Amino acid sequence: MHLATYLGLLHTSLTTLADAFREVGRGHGEEPDVRHTCQVLADLADQQAEALAPVVRRYGEHREDEPERLHAAGLESTRGGPVGLLRDLQDLYTLASLTDITWTVVGQAAQGLRDRELLDVVNSREQDTARQLTWLRTRIKQAAPQALIAAG
Amino acid sequence: MADRIADIWGTRTPHAKDTPWPVRVDLHLDAGLAESDVDRWVQSACVLCSNGCGCDIAVKNGRMVGVRGRAGDVVNHGRLGPKGLYGSWQWAGRDRLTRPLVREGGRLVETDWDTAMDRVVRRSRELLAETGPLSHGFYTSGQLFLEEYYTLGVIGKAGLGTPHMDGNTRLCTATAAAAMKESFGSDGQPGSYTDIDSCDALFLFGHNMAETQTVLWARVLDRLAGPDRPVVVAVDPRRTKVAEAASESGGVHLAPLPGTNQALMNGLVREVIANGWVDRDYVEAHTLGFDELAATVEPYTPEHVAGVCRVDPADLRRAARIFGTGERVLSTVLQGFYQSHQATAAACQVNNLHLLRGLIGRRGCGILQMNGQPTAQNTRECGADGDLPGFRNWDNPEHVRELARLWNVDPLTIPHWAPPTHAMQIWRYAEQGSIRFLWISATNPAVSLPQLPRVREILAKKDLFVVVQDGFRTETAEYADVVLPAALWGEKQGTFTNVNRTVHLSDKAVEPPGEARADLDIFLDYTRRMDFRDRDGAPLIKWSDPEGAFEAWRECSRGRLCDYTGLSYAKLRAGSGIPWPCNEEHPDGCDRLYTDGVFPTHPEVCEDYGHDLLTGGTTSAEQYKARRPDGRAFLKTAHYAPPPEQPDDEYPLLCTTGRTVYHFHTRTKTGRSRQLRRAAPEPWVELSAADAAALGVAEGDLVRVESPRGRVEAPARVGRGRDGVVFLPFHYGYWDTEGDQHARAANELTPTEWDPVSKQPLFKISAVRVTRLAGATGPAPAPTTAASAPQDSVGVVPTRGDDDVREDVAPTDPPAPPPVPDRTPNVLPHAAPKG
Ligand code: SF4
C-alpha cells in the first residue's frame, strides 16, 4: 500500500523541516525574531512527527518499495545578508509547502480507509504546518522590499 | 501645605461605591510666590505619564512659575502627582538647546536653521534619488502632540512613501494596541477611569499604578479608604504599594517568575472555565473561539501553573475565584505584561477573562490596557507608529484608498504592501546599512532602547545620517549629524489623548528659548523644503499651524472609532478633557465603549486581520472574512513557551527594569527638578533579602550586575522583591555623569528580543549575575516611599521633600462623567445571528 510510503514521506519531511528551521534559526541569529520563532516552529514540527510516529509504525509493515526521488533535500547551510535571509526563508517555505500538501494527501487516504487514529492526527496537527507557512509568508513579505531594493 | 515627595498620593478623600470621586485641587508655585502674583493661567494637561491630568500653567513675567490641577477635569478632578507638581515646568530655561547644531570635523557646532535644514534636505534628496524612500527611517515619540504626529505620518506615508516609521511607543504601549486589535478588532480603550469609582474588584496585571500613574492610584486609594471598598489583586514580582493594597484589601498578590505570565494567565482562564463562571449567553452571542480557548488552557491546572510560575496554587485559585464571582471587575495591564515574554498573548488573556464573564461595557466592569507615555495614544491613532491613521487597516485596500482620496495622492505611494516596520526592525536595517537616514524626534534611544552597546554602535555608524530633534542635548544628540532644537510643553500648542481616550488642549504659555521651534514647525519646514506635492501639484500638506493640523486630522478620523469630528480647539478650551469618540451624535464624547457587546471586528471596519499569537504570522483577509466575525470579539490565546533567556549557572538571576515614582523616561525633565532629583538622585540595584544574603551584600554595598551584553554598577538596596529577581530603575543615563564609562543605564543589560505580535522589546527578562565590589558608604539612594523601600528601614533616612503644595479639598462639586452610548459609534452591528 502506497499510503505507508506516503506516511514515511510525511514523517521524514517533518523531521527535515524541523532540522531546516533549526539551521535557519542558528544561521540568522542576528535576527532575534527569526532565531526565536524558528526554534519554536522546529519544536512544533518535532511534536507533529512524534504524534505521527505510532501510525507510521503501524503501517510500516505494509511498506512497498519507495518511488524514485521521493524525499526533498533538507538545508545543509544558510546564506548571509538580507537577500540570503530571504532565500533561506523561501527554502523553508518550499519544504513546508511539500509537508502541507502531503498532510492533505495522507488525510484523503485516511478518509478513504476510515482510519480514525490517522484522521485524528491529521486533524489536530495539520494546522501547525499552516501556521509555519503563515509565519514564513509574513516574514518573507516583510523582508522582501528592503532586501531587494535598499540593501547593499 | 503638603510635602508631596513624602506623601506621594496626597490627602485622602474617601467615597463610597457609585458616588463621584471628590475634587481636590493641588497647587504648586515657585518659592515665594502666591496665587495673586500670577499674571496668567494657561490651560494644559500634564505630559509626564499617560494619565493626562488636566492642569493650568501659572505664568509670570513670561516664565512658567507653577501649576494647578483643573477641578473640572474628568481625569484628575483637580489632583496632580509629584511629577506634575515638581517636574512639569521646573526644567524650563535649564540646559536647553537654543540653536541648531551640525557636525563639523567630528564635533557638533552651532549654526542657523537654514544651514541645518539644508543639510537634512540635501541628504534626504540624495538618498531618495539613489535608493528611494526605503532608505529613510523615522523614530519618534510618545511625547509629541497629535498635530505633530499626524503631520509626520502624512510626510512619511504620502510624501516620502516609507513604511519605516515608528515611535518609542513601541517600547511602552505597542502591546496595549496589539491586544485590543487581536481581541476587539481595533485599538480603542474599552473601559474608563470612572469604572474605578464603581468596581467591586480591581485586578492590576504587571501594573505598578501607585508609581506609574499616581493620580489614578489616588483614585483607587480613595475607594479603598471608603465604605464597600473593592478587593485588589496584584500580579507583580515586586512588593509594590499595589501588592500591599492587595493583601490589605483581602485580595491576592501573585508574584510569578518573570517570563511566565502566559502560564499564569492560562491558569486563571482555565479556573474560570472549569468552575462554570462563564457567561454562556454572552460568549455565544458576542465572541468567537471559545472551544479553542478552552482546549488550549485545559492543561494549565493550578498545580501545573504553580510549578512554572513558582506561585502558591491556592493563591491562583483564590484570585480566579475573585475574578470569577465578582459582580463588577475592572482590570488594568501595563509593562509587567507588555515588556515581557508573550506580551500580546498574556494581555489578550486579560481581555478574554472579561469577555468570558461578559464584564465589559458595563459600569465598574472594564479593561484598561494602559499606556506608558502621555501622548502614546496619538502616536497610535495618527500613524506615527507606522499604522495607518485613524486605525485604518494596511491590508484593506478600501482603507488605503480612503487615505489616498483624503490626501489626494496615488494609493500606491502609501506603503501598505506589508505590516509597517517596527522600531526594532528599523534599527536593524540601520545596523545593516539599508536605512541610511534616521530622524529621531523627542526621544532618547541611546538610553531607552535595549542593549545599549549595540545602539551606540549603530548611532555612530559613518553611513547613517542621524537627525535628532529634542529640547535637550541628550545622550542620543551626541551622535547626531544635525541637532534641531525643539520647543517643549508650555512653549507650543497642541492636543493629546490619554489612556482612557480623553483629549486635552495644551496651550502655549511662554516663548521657547532661543531659536527653538515647535516640532510641528520643524516638520512643516522640512515639507516645504522637500516640496511634497499632491496629485494636482498643490502642496501635500495644506496646514500651517496646530489648529489647521487638528482640523485636517478631524477629517481623517471621520467615521472611525477614534472619531474627533465633534471636537475643536474652541470646544476643548470652553471645557476640559473630552473622551473620543466624539461626533455630532455624541457631542460630549463617550465614557465607555462596547455596551452592547458589539466590537469593531467587521472586516470593513477592523484595524487588523489579526495574528497567530505564538509566531506573529498574519491572518489573511480571506481567512479573516471566512470566520465571519461581524462584530464578535475574538477569544485568542497561545500555549506558554519558555522565554528566550533563562537563568543558568553563569547568569543565575533574572533582572527586570522599571520606573520609580519620581522620574519619567530618561529624566531629561524630572532630573532637572530639584525636588525630584533629590528624591531619587542616582540609580540603585534592588535585591531580595535572601539573594543579598547569599551574595554577602548588605544595604548600600556597591555591586556589579552583568548580563551577556553589558554591566551596571550601583549601590544595592536590600528590598522586598521575590527571590531570584533583581530590579533596576531604567531612568538613569549619562548626561549628568562624568567620564565615558557606560555602567549606569539599565539597558546596558537588556536583550534585543521582542514579542512576535506587538514587537515590544522584552525589557523585563535578562539573565544576570551580581557581584559585590565594595562596602557601603551609606544606604542606597533609592526612595523609601514606594516599591523600592528597604526590607529593613534601620539606618535608612526616609525620602522627603518640603511642605510646598497646597491641597484644597472639595472646593467644588466633581465634574459629571461623560455619557455612555448605547451603541459604540462607527462600529457595524452583528451582521446575522451566528450559526
Ligand atoms: S499622574 Fe501623570 S499626568 Fe498626572 S500629574 Fe502625575 S505625572 Fe502628570
PDB file of C-alpha atoms and ligand atoms in Angstrom, chain B residues 45-54 75-76 79-85 212-216, ligand 1:
ATOM      1  CA  ALA B  45      -2.604  68.808  30.823  1.00  0.00           C
ATOM      2  CA  CYS B  46       0.421  67.086  32.309  1.00  0.00           C
ATOM      3  CA  VAL B  47       2.742  65.184  29.974  1.00  0.00           C
ATOM      4  CA  LEU B  48       4.800  63.230  32.484  1.00  0.00           C
ATOM      5  CA  CYS B  49       2.854  60.000  32.244  1.00  0.00           C
ATOM      6  CA  SER B  50      -0.082  58.533  30.341  1.00  0.00           C
ATOM      7  CA  ASN B  51      -2.676  59.712  32.858  1.00  0.00           C
ATOM      8  CA  GLY B  52      -3.082  63.151  31.293  1.00  0.00           C
ATOM      9  CA  CYS B  53      -4.131  65.145  34.372  1.00  0.00           C
ATOM     10  CA  GLY B  54      -5.789  68.429  33.390  1.00  0.00           C
ATOM     11  CA  VAL B  75      -9.389  62.679  34.537  1.00  0.00           C
ATOM     12  CA  ASN B  76      -7.992  64.072  37.769  1.00  0.00           C
ATOM     13  CA  ARG B  79      -5.259  66.481  41.567  1.00  0.00           C
ATOM     14  CA  LEU B  80      -1.657  66.336  40.456  1.00  0.00           C
ATOM     15  CA  GLY B  81       1.101  63.921  41.414  1.00  0.00           C
ATOM     16  CA  PRO B  82       4.718  64.610  42.365  1.00  0.00           C
ATOM     17  CA  LYS B  83       5.939  64.637  38.754  1.00  0.00           C
ATOM     18  CA  GLY B  84       3.215  67.002  37.622  1.00  0.00           C
ATOM     19  CA  LEU B  85       3.777  69.276  40.597  1.00  0.00           C
ATOM     20  CA  THR B 212       3.373  54.878  37.175  1.00  0.00           C
ATOM     21  CA  GLN B 213       0.109  56.876  37.353  1.00  0.00           C
ATOM     22  CA  THR B 214      -0.004  58.315  40.864  1.00  0.00           C
ATOM     23  CA  VAL B 215      -3.229  60.276  40.442  1.00  0.00           C
ATOM     24  CA  LEU B 216      -5.063  57.220  39.186  1.00  0.00           C
TER      25      LEU B 216
HETATM   26  S1  SF4 C   1      -0.304  61.253  37.328  1.00  0.00           S
HETATM   27 FE1  SF4 C   1       0.856  61.518  35.448  1.00  0.00          FE
HETATM   28  S2  SF4 C   1      -0.274  63.084  34.313  1.00  0.00           S
HETATM   29 FE2  SF4 C   1      -0.967  63.180  36.444  1.00  0.00          FE
HETATM   30  S3  SF4 C   1       0.348  64.718  37.404  1.00  0.00           S
HETATM   31 FE3  SF4 C   1       1.338  62.736  37.735  1.00  0.00          FE
HETATM   32  S4  SF4 C   1       2.758  62.531  36.017  1.00  0.00           S
HETATM   33 FE4  SF4 C   1       1.319  64.139  35.474  1.00  0.00          FE
END
